[in-house]
């Protein structure tokens, strides 16, 4: 019996969960799902229907990405992602999840929100980018000169932002942010969690992760 992770490869919340699981050297059985056809097995343990969901061996269900990250690093945290600045880190992650992400969705799907322009939505996103850029002027990463939980929790969303209009992002006035993002994207850890996984079917063989 193993822990079971329901995941969707391109979801930034699922990415941060897979990053923490791989980093902390936990092994799980990965069930890659399709958001439009969520398996009953997942909905039975978490009715809200979002990924990631982690079903622990002891039956406990974690269906918030940050809870999965916290569980993973509580098992093993070799490079001290958790620091004594946890409250500030969680506040920044909160801003990412509840403010930046709302604007990011509107920027990404601007045609669905015609009350404002794509440029307007991008400008709203930029408030958060400016904040990150300022932090990165002081340290190589958001809190320290090394990766912490905050970098890992946030960068999958900045990656998503960057891919909406790559040319704009490449020309944008955020040199530190671009360097930070590139380093995290190029890291072996990120590469390892972005391999393609076949969609899970109960009849198929289990997929070990990492
Ligand atoms: N607060 C949740 C958010 C997870 C979330 O919204 N995931 C998206 C995919 S990126 C999802 O599953 N959406 C449901 C759907 O699209 O049907 C977490 O941190 O785990």
PDB file of C-alpha atoms and ligand atoms in Angstrom:
ATOM      1  CA  UNK A   1       0.000   0.000   0.000  1.00  0.00           C
ATOM      2  CA  UNK A   2       1.460   3.395  -0.979  1.00  0.00           C
ATOM      3  CA  UNK A   3       0.434   6.999  -0.661  1.00  0.00           C
ATOM      4  CA  UNK A   4      -1.636   8.042  -3.699  1.00  0.00           C
ATOM      5  CA  UNK A   5      -1.344  11.423  -5.423  1.00  0.00           C
ATOM      6  CA  UNK A   6      -4.012  12.616  -7.840  1.00  0.00           C
ATOM      7  CA  UNK A   7      -2.354  15.142 -10.091  1.00  0.00           C
ATOM      8  CA  UNK A   8      -2.615  17.028 -13.363  1.00  0.00           C
ATOM      9  CA  UNK A   9       0.726  17.671 -14.981  1.00  0.00           C
ATOM     10  CA  UNK A  10       0.164  21.277 -16.049  1.00  0.00           C
ATOM     11  CA  UNK A  11      -1.605  22.491 -12.908  1.00  0.00           C
ATOM     12  CA  UNK A  12       0.646  24.858 -10.917  1.00  0.00           C
ATOM     13  CA  UNK A  13      -0.837  23.674  -7.614  1.00  0.00           C
ATOM     14  CA  UNK A  14      -0.108  20.065  -8.555  1.00  0.00           C
ATOM     15  CA  UNK A  15       3.399  21.101  -9.651  1.00  0.00           C
ATOM     16  CA  UNK A  16       4.201  22.564  -6.239  1.00  0.00           C
ATOM     17  CA  UNK A  17       2.949  19.377  -4.574  1.00  0.00           C
ATOM     18  CA  UNK A  18       5.020  17.150  -6.877  1.00  0.00           C
ATOM     19  CA  UNK A  19       8.066  19.383  -6.335  1.00  0.00           C
ATOM     20  CA  UNK A  20       7.792  19.035  -2.556  1.00  0.00           C
ATOM     21  CA  UNK A  21       7.184  15.288  -2.721  1.00  0.00           C
ATOM     22  CA  UNK A  22      10.151  14.693  -5.025  1.00  0.00           C
ATOM     23  CA  UNK A  23      12.407  17.021  -2.988  1.00  0.00           C
ATOM     24  CA  UNK A  24      11.536  15.298   0.279  1.00  0.00           C
ATOM     25  CA  UNK A  25      12.169  11.898  -1.294  1.00  0.00           C
ATOM     26  CA  UNK A  26       8.729  10.573  -0.537  1.00  0.00           C
ATOM     27  CA  UNK A  27       7.360   7.988  -2.887  1.00  0.00           C
ATOM     28  CA  UNK A  28       3.778   7.953  -4.014  1.00  0.00           C
ATOM     29  CA  UNK A  29       1.659   6.330  -6.641  1.00  0.00           C
ATOM     30  CA  UNK A  30       0.790   9.043  -9.135  1.00  0.00           C
ATOM     31  CA  UNK A  31      -2.638   9.112 -10.723  1.00  0.00           C
ATOM     32  CA  UNK A  32      -2.627  11.580 -13.606  1.00  0.00           C
ATOM     33  CA  UNK A  33      -6.158  12.774 -14.199  1.00  0.00           C
ATOM     34  CA  UNK A  34      -8.051  14.784 -16.798  1.00  0.00           C
ATOM     35  CA  UNK A  35      -9.826  17.747 -15.170  1.00  0.00           C
ATOM     36  CA  UNK A  36     -12.955  17.264 -17.258  1.00  0.00           C
ATOM     37  CA  UNK A  37     -13.225  13.584 -16.342  1.00  0.00           C
ATOM     38  CA  UNK A  38     -12.268  13.354 -12.689  1.00  0.00           C
ATOM     39  CA  UNK A  39     -12.207   9.783 -11.483  1.00  0.00           C
ATOM     40  CA  UNK A  40     -14.831   8.725  -8.927  1.00  0.00           C
ATOM     41  CA  UNK A  41     -12.015   7.370  -6.756  1.00  0.00           C
ATOM     42  CA  UNK A  42     -10.754  10.949  -6.340  1.00  0.00           C
ATOM     43  CA  UNK A  43     -14.172  12.565  -5.904  1.00  0.00           C
ATOM     44  CA  UNK A  44     -15.070  10.050  -3.227  1.00  0.00           C
ATOM     45  CA  UNK A  45     -12.192  11.173  -1.034  1.00  0.00           C
ATOM     46  CA  UNK A  46     -12.344  14.901  -1.905  1.00  0.00           C
ATOM     47  CA  UNK A  47     -15.656  16.219  -3.125  1.00  0.00           C
ATOM     48  CA  UNK A  48     -14.360  19.679  -4.061  1.00  0.00           C
ATOM     49  CA  UNK A  49     -12.774  18.176  -7.153  1.00  0.00           C
ATOM     50  CA  UNK A  50      -9.462  20.012  -7.336  1.00  0.00           C
ATOM     51  CA  UNK A  51      -5.985  18.609  -7.803  1.00  0.00           C
ATOM     52  CA  UNK A  52      -3.677  17.862  -6.131  1.00  0.00           C
ATOM     53  CA  UNK A  53      -5.123  15.352  -3.682  1.00  0.00           C
ATOM     54  CA  UNK A  54      -2.893  13.129  -1.594  1.00  0.00           C
ATOM     55  CA  UNK A  55      -4.284  10.041   0.077  1.00  0.00           C
ATOM     56  CA  UNK A  56      -1.842   8.962   2.743  1.00  0.00           C
ATOM     57  CA  UNK A  57      -1.258   5.329   3.610  1.00  0.00           C
ATOM     58  CA  UNK A  58      -2.953   5.922   6.966  1.00  0.00           C
ATOM     59  CA  UNK A  59      -6.105   7.048   5.141  1.00  0.00           C
ATOM     60  CA  UNK A  60      -5.668  10.772   5.798  1.00  0.00           C
ATOM     61  CA  UNK A  61      -6.609  12.998   2.854  1.00  0.00           C
ATOM     62  CA  UNK A  62      -4.735  16.198   2.008  1.00  0.00           C
ATOM     63  CA  UNK A  63      -6.522  18.134  -0.716  1.00  0.00           C
ATOM     64  CA  UNK A  64      -4.800  21.511  -0.530  1.00  0.00           C
ATOM     65  CA  UNK A  65      -1.447  21.865  -2.277  1.00  0.00           C
ATOM     66  CA  UNK A  66       0.123  23.751   0.630  1.00  0.00           C
ATOM     67  CA  UNK A  67      -0.917  21.014   3.067  1.00  0.00           C
ATOM     68  CA  UNK A  68       0.746  18.469   0.796  1.00  0.00           C
ATOM     69  CA  UNK A  69       3.923  20.572   0.695  1.00  0.00           C
ATOM     70  CA  UNK A  70       3.877  20.943   4.481  1.00  0.00           C
ATOM     71  CA  UNK A  71       3.387  17.194   4.917  1.00  0.00           C
ATOM     72  CA  UNK A  72       6.258  16.412   2.524  1.00  0.00           C
ATOM     73  CA  UNK A  73       8.768  18.698   4.196  1.00  0.00           C
ATOM     74  CA  UNK A  74       7.687  17.521   7.627  1.00  0.00           C
ATOM     75  CA  UNK A  75       8.875  14.069   6.494  1.00  0.00           C
ATOM     76  CA  UNK A  76      12.239  15.253   5.188  1.00  0.00           C
ATOM     77  CA  UNK A  77      13.604  18.739   4.502  1.00  0.00           C
ATOM     78  CA  UNK A  78      17.217  18.222   3.384  1.00  0.00           C
ATOM     79  CA  UNK A  79      17.911  21.806   2.256  1.00  0.00           C
ATOM     80  CA  UNK A  80      15.843  23.612   4.900  1.00  0.00           C
ATOM     81  CA  UNK A  81      13.015  24.908   2.730  1.00  0.00           C
ATOM     82  CA  UNK A  82      11.291  25.663   5.987  1.00  0.00           C
ATOM     83  CA  UNK A  83      12.909  28.624   7.726  1.00  0.00           C
ATOM     84  CA  UNK A  84      12.106  30.691  10.791  1.00  0.00           C
ATOM     85  CA  UNK A  85      10.447  33.214   8.467  1.00  0.00           C
ATOM     86  CA  UNK A  86       7.472  30.944   7.854  1.00  0.00           C
ATOM     87  CA  UNK A  87       4.764  33.519   8.639  1.00  0.00           C
ATOM     88  CA  UNK A  88       6.115  35.978   6.074  1.00  0.00           C
ATOM     89  CA  UNK A  89       6.519  33.217   3.524  1.00  0.00           C
ATOM     90  CA  UNK A  90       2.966  32.046   4.002  1.00  0.00           C
ATOM     91  CA  UNK A  91       1.728  35.631   3.655  1.00  0.00           C
ATOM     92  CA  UNK A  92       3.492  35.982   0.292  1.00  0.00           C
ATOM     93  CA  UNK A  93       2.157  32.609  -0.872  1.00  0.00           C
ATOM     94  CA  UNK A  94      -1.296  33.730   0.202  1.00  0.00           C
ATOM     95  CA  UNK A  95      -0.970  36.847  -1.919  1.00  0.00           C
ATOM     96  CA  UNK A  96       0.037  34.645  -4.836  1.00  0.00           C
ATOM     97  CA  UNK A  97      -2.873  32.254  -4.367  1.00  0.00           C
ATOM     98  CA  UNK A  98      -5.643  34.718  -3.607  1.00  0.00           C
ATOM     99  CA  UNK A  99      -4.716  37.942  -5.429  1.00  0.00           C
ATOM    100  CA  UNK A 100      -2.178  37.308  -8.173  1.00  0.00           C
ATOM    101  CA  UNK A 101      -3.841  34.066  -9.290  1.00  0.00           C
ATOM    102  CA  UNK A 102      -7.209  35.783  -9.799  1.00  0.00           C
ATOM    103  CA  UNK A 103      -5.614  38.351 -12.125  1.00  0.00           C
ATOM    104  CA  UNK A 104      -3.521  35.684 -13.804  1.00  0.00           C
ATOM    105  CA  UNK A 105      -6.656  33.730 -14.738  1.00  0.00           C
ATOM    106  CA  UNK A 106      -8.209  36.862 -16.222  1.00  0.00           C
ATOM    107  CA  UNK A 107      -5.004  37.718 -18.109  1.00  0.00           C
ATOM    108  CA  UNK A 108      -4.734  34.162 -19.416  1.00  0.00           C
ATOM    109  CA  UNK A 109      -8.369  33.971 -20.462  1.00  0.00           C
ATOM    110  CA  UNK A 110      -8.911  37.686 -21.225  1.00  0.00           C
ATOM    111  CA  UNK A 111     -11.439  36.924 -23.984  1.00  0.00           C
ATOM    112  CA  UNK A 112     -13.714  35.415 -21.345  1.00  0.00           C
ATOM    113  CA  UNK A 113     -13.573  38.636 -19.290  1.00  0.00           C
ATOM    114  CA  UNK A 114     -14.304  41.320 -21.915  1.00  0.00           C
ATOM    115  CA  UNK A 115     -15.126  43.994 -19.309  1.00  0.00           C
ATOM    116  CA  UNK A 116     -11.390  44.831 -19.290  1.00  0.00           C
ATOM    117  CA  UNK A 117      -8.517  44.421 -21.721  1.00  0.00           C
ATOM    118  CA  UNK A 118      -5.729  41.866 -21.608  1.00  0.00           C
ATOM    119  CA  UNK A 119      -3.319  44.734 -20.937  1.00  0.00           C
ATOM    120  CA  UNK A 120      -5.382  45.836 -17.965  1.00  0.00           C
ATOM    121  CA  UNK A 121      -5.303  42.319 -16.469  1.00  0.00           C
ATOM    122  CA  UNK A 122      -1.576  42.056 -17.096  1.00  0.00           C
ATOM    123  CA  UNK A 123      -1.008  45.361 -15.320  1.00  0.00           C
ATOM    124  CA  UNK A 124      -2.908  44.059 -12.299  1.00  0.00           C
ATOM    125  CA  UNK A 125      -0.632  40.997 -12.287  1.00  0.00           C
ATOM    126  CA  UNK A 126       2.379  43.264 -12.407  1.00  0.00           C
ATOM    127  CA  UNK A 127       1.765  44.575  -8.874  1.00  0.00           C
ATOM    128  CA  UNK A 128       2.880  41.168  -7.627  1.00  0.00           C
ATOM    129  CA  UNK A 129       5.758  40.926 -10.103  1.00  0.00           C
ATOM    130  CA  UNK A 130       7.102  44.283  -8.900  1.00  0.00           C
ATOM    131  CA  UNK A 131       6.986  43.011  -5.339  1.00  0.00           C
ATOM    132  CA  UNK A 132       8.913  39.850  -6.240  1.00  0.00           C
ATOM    133  CA  UNK A 133      11.440  41.792  -8.315  1.00  0.00           C
ATOM    134  CA  UNK A 134      12.190  44.028  -5.298  1.00  0.00           C
ATOM    135  CA  UNK A 135      12.772  41.012  -3.085  1.00  0.00           C
ATOM    136  CA  UNK A 136      15.076  39.483  -5.671  1.00  0.00           C
ATOM    137  CA  UNK A 137      17.238  42.599  -5.679  1.00  0.00           C
ATOM    138  CA  UNK A 138      18.263  41.694  -2.124  1.00  0.00           C
ATOM    139  CA  UNK A 139      18.570  37.927  -2.389  1.00  0.00           C
ATOM    140  CA  UNK A 140      18.934  35.388  -5.176  1.00  0.00           C
ATOM    141  CA  UNK A 141      15.664  33.816  -4.055  1.00  0.00           C
ATOM    142  CA  UNK A 142      12.546  35.317  -2.501  1.00  0.00           C
ATOM    143  CA  UNK A 143      13.607  35.096   1.128  1.00  0.00           C
ATOM    144  CA  UNK A 144      17.218  33.987   1.216  1.00  0.00           C
ATOM    145  CA  UNK A 145      20.146  33.322  -1.065  1.00  0.00           C
ATOM    146  CA  UNK A 146      18.841  29.805  -1.441  1.00  0.00           C
ATOM    147  CA  UNK A 147      15.565  28.170  -2.368  1.00  0.00           C
ATOM    148  CA  UNK A 148      12.849  28.051   0.274  1.00  0.00           C
ATOM    149  CA  UNK A 149       9.270  26.881   0.332  1.00  0.00           C
ATOM    150  CA  UNK A 150       8.044  30.262  -0.973  1.00  0.00           C
ATOM    151  CA  UNK A 151      10.050  30.035  -4.220  1.00  0.00           C
ATOM    152  CA  UNK A 152       8.735  26.574  -4.920  1.00  0.00           C
ATOM    153  CA  UNK A 153       5.145  27.434  -4.067  1.00  0.00           C
ATOM    154  CA  UNK A 154       5.137  30.565  -6.234  1.00  0.00           C
ATOM    155  CA  UNK A 155       7.258  29.965  -9.325  1.00  0.00           C
ATOM    156  CA  UNK A 156       4.857  27.609 -11.150  1.00  0.00           C
ATOM    157  CA  UNK A 157       2.395  30.523 -11.262  1.00  0.00           C
ATOM    158  CA  UNK A 158       4.982  32.998 -12.554  1.00  0.00           C
ATOM    159  CA  UNK A 159       5.898  30.431 -15.191  1.00  0.00           C
ATOM    160  CA  UNK A 160       2.260  30.352 -16.218  1.00  0.00           C
ATOM    161  CA  UNK A 161       2.171  34.149 -16.342  1.00  0.00           C
ATOM    162  CA  UNK A 162       5.342  34.237 -18.488  1.00  0.00           C
ATOM    163  CA  UNK A 163       3.916  31.780 -21.000  1.00  0.00           C
ATOM    164  CA  UNK A 164       0.790  33.856 -21.741  1.00  0.00           C
ATOM    165  CA  UNK A 165       2.877  36.285 -23.821  1.00  0.00           C
ATOM    166  CA  UNK A 166       6.478  35.124 -23.931  1.00  0.00           C
ATOM    167  CA  UNK A 167       7.680  38.048 -26.038  1.00  0.00           C
ATOM    168  CA  UNK A 168       6.193  40.557 -23.599  1.00  0.00           C
ATOM    169  CA  UNK A 169       7.714  38.746 -20.619  1.00  0.00           C
ATOM    170  CA  UNK A 170      11.135  38.555 -22.268  1.00  0.00           C
ATOM    171  CA  UNK A 171      11.084  42.318 -22.821  1.00  0.00           C
ATOM    172  CA  UNK A 172       9.591  43.145 -19.423  1.00  0.00           C
ATOM    173  CA  UNK A 173      11.513  45.242 -16.891  1.00  0.00           C
ATOM    174  CA  UNK A 174      11.954  42.410 -14.380  1.00  0.00           C
ATOM    175  CA  UNK A 175      15.521  41.109 -14.885  1.00  0.00           C
ATOM    176  CA  UNK A 176      15.852  39.501 -11.457  1.00  0.00           C
ATOM    177  CA  UNK A 177      12.509  37.777 -11.758  1.00  0.00           C
ATOM    178  CA  UNK A 178      13.370  36.421 -15.202  1.00  0.00           C
ATOM    179  CA  UNK A 179      16.689  35.057 -13.946  1.00  0.00           C
ATOM    180  CA  UNK A 180      15.039  33.517 -10.874  1.00  0.00           C
ATOM    181  CA  UNK A 181      12.313  31.901 -12.960  1.00  0.00           C
ATOM    182  CA  UNK A 182      14.763  30.524 -15.491  1.00  0.00           C
ATOM    183  CA  UNK A 183      16.918  28.985 -12.790  1.00  0.00           C
ATOM    184  CA  UNK A 184      13.983  27.259 -11.177  1.00  0.00           C
ATOM    185  CA  UNK A 185      12.608  26.034 -14.502  1.00  0.00           C
ATOM    186  CA  UNK A 186      16.041  24.700 -15.472  1.00  0.00           C
ATOM    187  CA  UNK A 187      16.555  22.918 -12.163  1.00  0.00           C
ATOM    188  CA  UNK A 188      16.809  19.131 -12.264  1.00  0.00           C
ATOM    189  CA  UNK A 189      14.050  18.996  -9.651  1.00  0.00           C
ATOM    190  CA  UNK A 190      11.579  20.789 -11.936  1.00  0.00           C
ATOM    191  CA  UNK A 191      12.606  18.732 -14.933  1.00  0.00           C
ATOM    192  CA  UNK A 192      12.056  15.582 -12.929  1.00  0.00           C
ATOM    193  CA  UNK A 193       8.474  16.435 -12.030  1.00  0.00           C
ATOM    194  CA  UNK A 194       7.462  17.557 -15.518  1.00  0.00           C
ATOM    195  CA  UNK A 195       7.902  14.302 -17.345  1.00  0.00           C
ATOM    196  CA  UNK A 196       4.736  13.179 -19.113  1.00  0.00           C
ATOM    197  CA  UNK A 197       2.521  10.755 -17.239  1.00  0.00           C
ATOM    198  CA  UNK A 198      -0.107   8.580 -18.883  1.00  0.00           C
ATOM    199  CA  UNK A 199      -3.669   9.222 -17.723  1.00  0.00           C
ATOM    200  CA  UNK A 200      -4.566   6.930 -14.860  1.00  0.00           C
ATOM    201  CA  UNK A 201      -7.089   4.187 -15.367  1.00  0.00           C
ATOM    202  CA  UNK A 202      -7.991   1.774 -12.545  1.00  0.00           C
ATOM    203  CA  UNK A 203      -7.153  -1.105 -14.879  1.00  0.00           C
ATOM    204  CA  UNK A 204      -3.634   0.206 -15.587  1.00  0.00           C
ATOM    205  CA  UNK A 205      -0.452  -0.531 -13.730  1.00  0.00           C
ATOM    206  CA  UNK A 206       0.438   1.882 -10.910  1.00  0.00           C
ATOM    207  CA  UNK A 207       2.787   4.752 -11.815  1.00  0.00           C
ATOM    208  CA  UNK A 208       5.482   5.303  -9.198  1.00  0.00           C
ATOM    209  CA  UNK A 209       6.483   8.900  -8.490  1.00  0.00           C
ATOM    210  CA  UNK A 210       9.096  10.289  -8.474  1.00  0.00           C
TER     211      UNK A 210
HETATM  212  N1  LIG B   1      -6.538  25.619  -3.318  1.00  0.00           N
HETATM  213  C1  LIG B   1      -6.301  24.467  -4.135  1.00  0.00           C
HETATM  214  C2  LIG B   1      -6.477  24.876  -5.596  1.00  0.00           C
HETATM  215  C3  LIG B   1      -6.250  23.727  -6.578  1.00  0.00           C
HETATM  216  C4  LIG B   1      -6.861  24.022  -7.951  1.00  0.00           C
HETATM  217  O1  LIG B   1      -7.629  24.961  -8.124  1.00  0.00           O
HETATM  218  N2  LIG B   1      -6.504  23.185  -8.937  1.00  0.00           N
HETATM  219  C5  LIG B   1      -7.147  23.325 -10.237  1.00  0.00           C
HETATM  220  C6  LIG B   1      -6.265  22.894 -11.387  1.00  0.00           C
HETATM  221  S1  LIG B   1      -4.865  23.955 -11.637  1.00  0.00           S
HETATM  222  C7  LIG B   1      -8.349  22.387 -10.297  1.00  0.00           C
HETATM  223  O2  LIG B   1      -8.253  21.248  -9.905  1.00  0.00           O
HETATM  224  N3  LIG B   1      -9.482  22.884 -10.790  1.00  0.00           N
HETATM  225  C8  LIG B   1     -10.674  22.089 -10.926  1.00  0.00           C
HETATM  226  C9  LIG B   1     -11.170  22.034 -12.335  1.00  0.00           C
HETATM  227  O3  LIG B   1     -10.609  22.717 -13.207  1.00  0.00           O
HETATM  228  O4  LIG B   1     -12.123  21.290 -12.574  1.00  0.00           O
HETATM  229  C10 LIG B   1      -4.906  23.918  -3.851  1.00  0.00           C
HETATM  230  O5  LIG B   1      -4.030  24.712  -3.447  1.00  0.00           O
HETATM  231  O6  LIG B   1      -4.667  22.706  -3.981  1.00  0.00           O
END
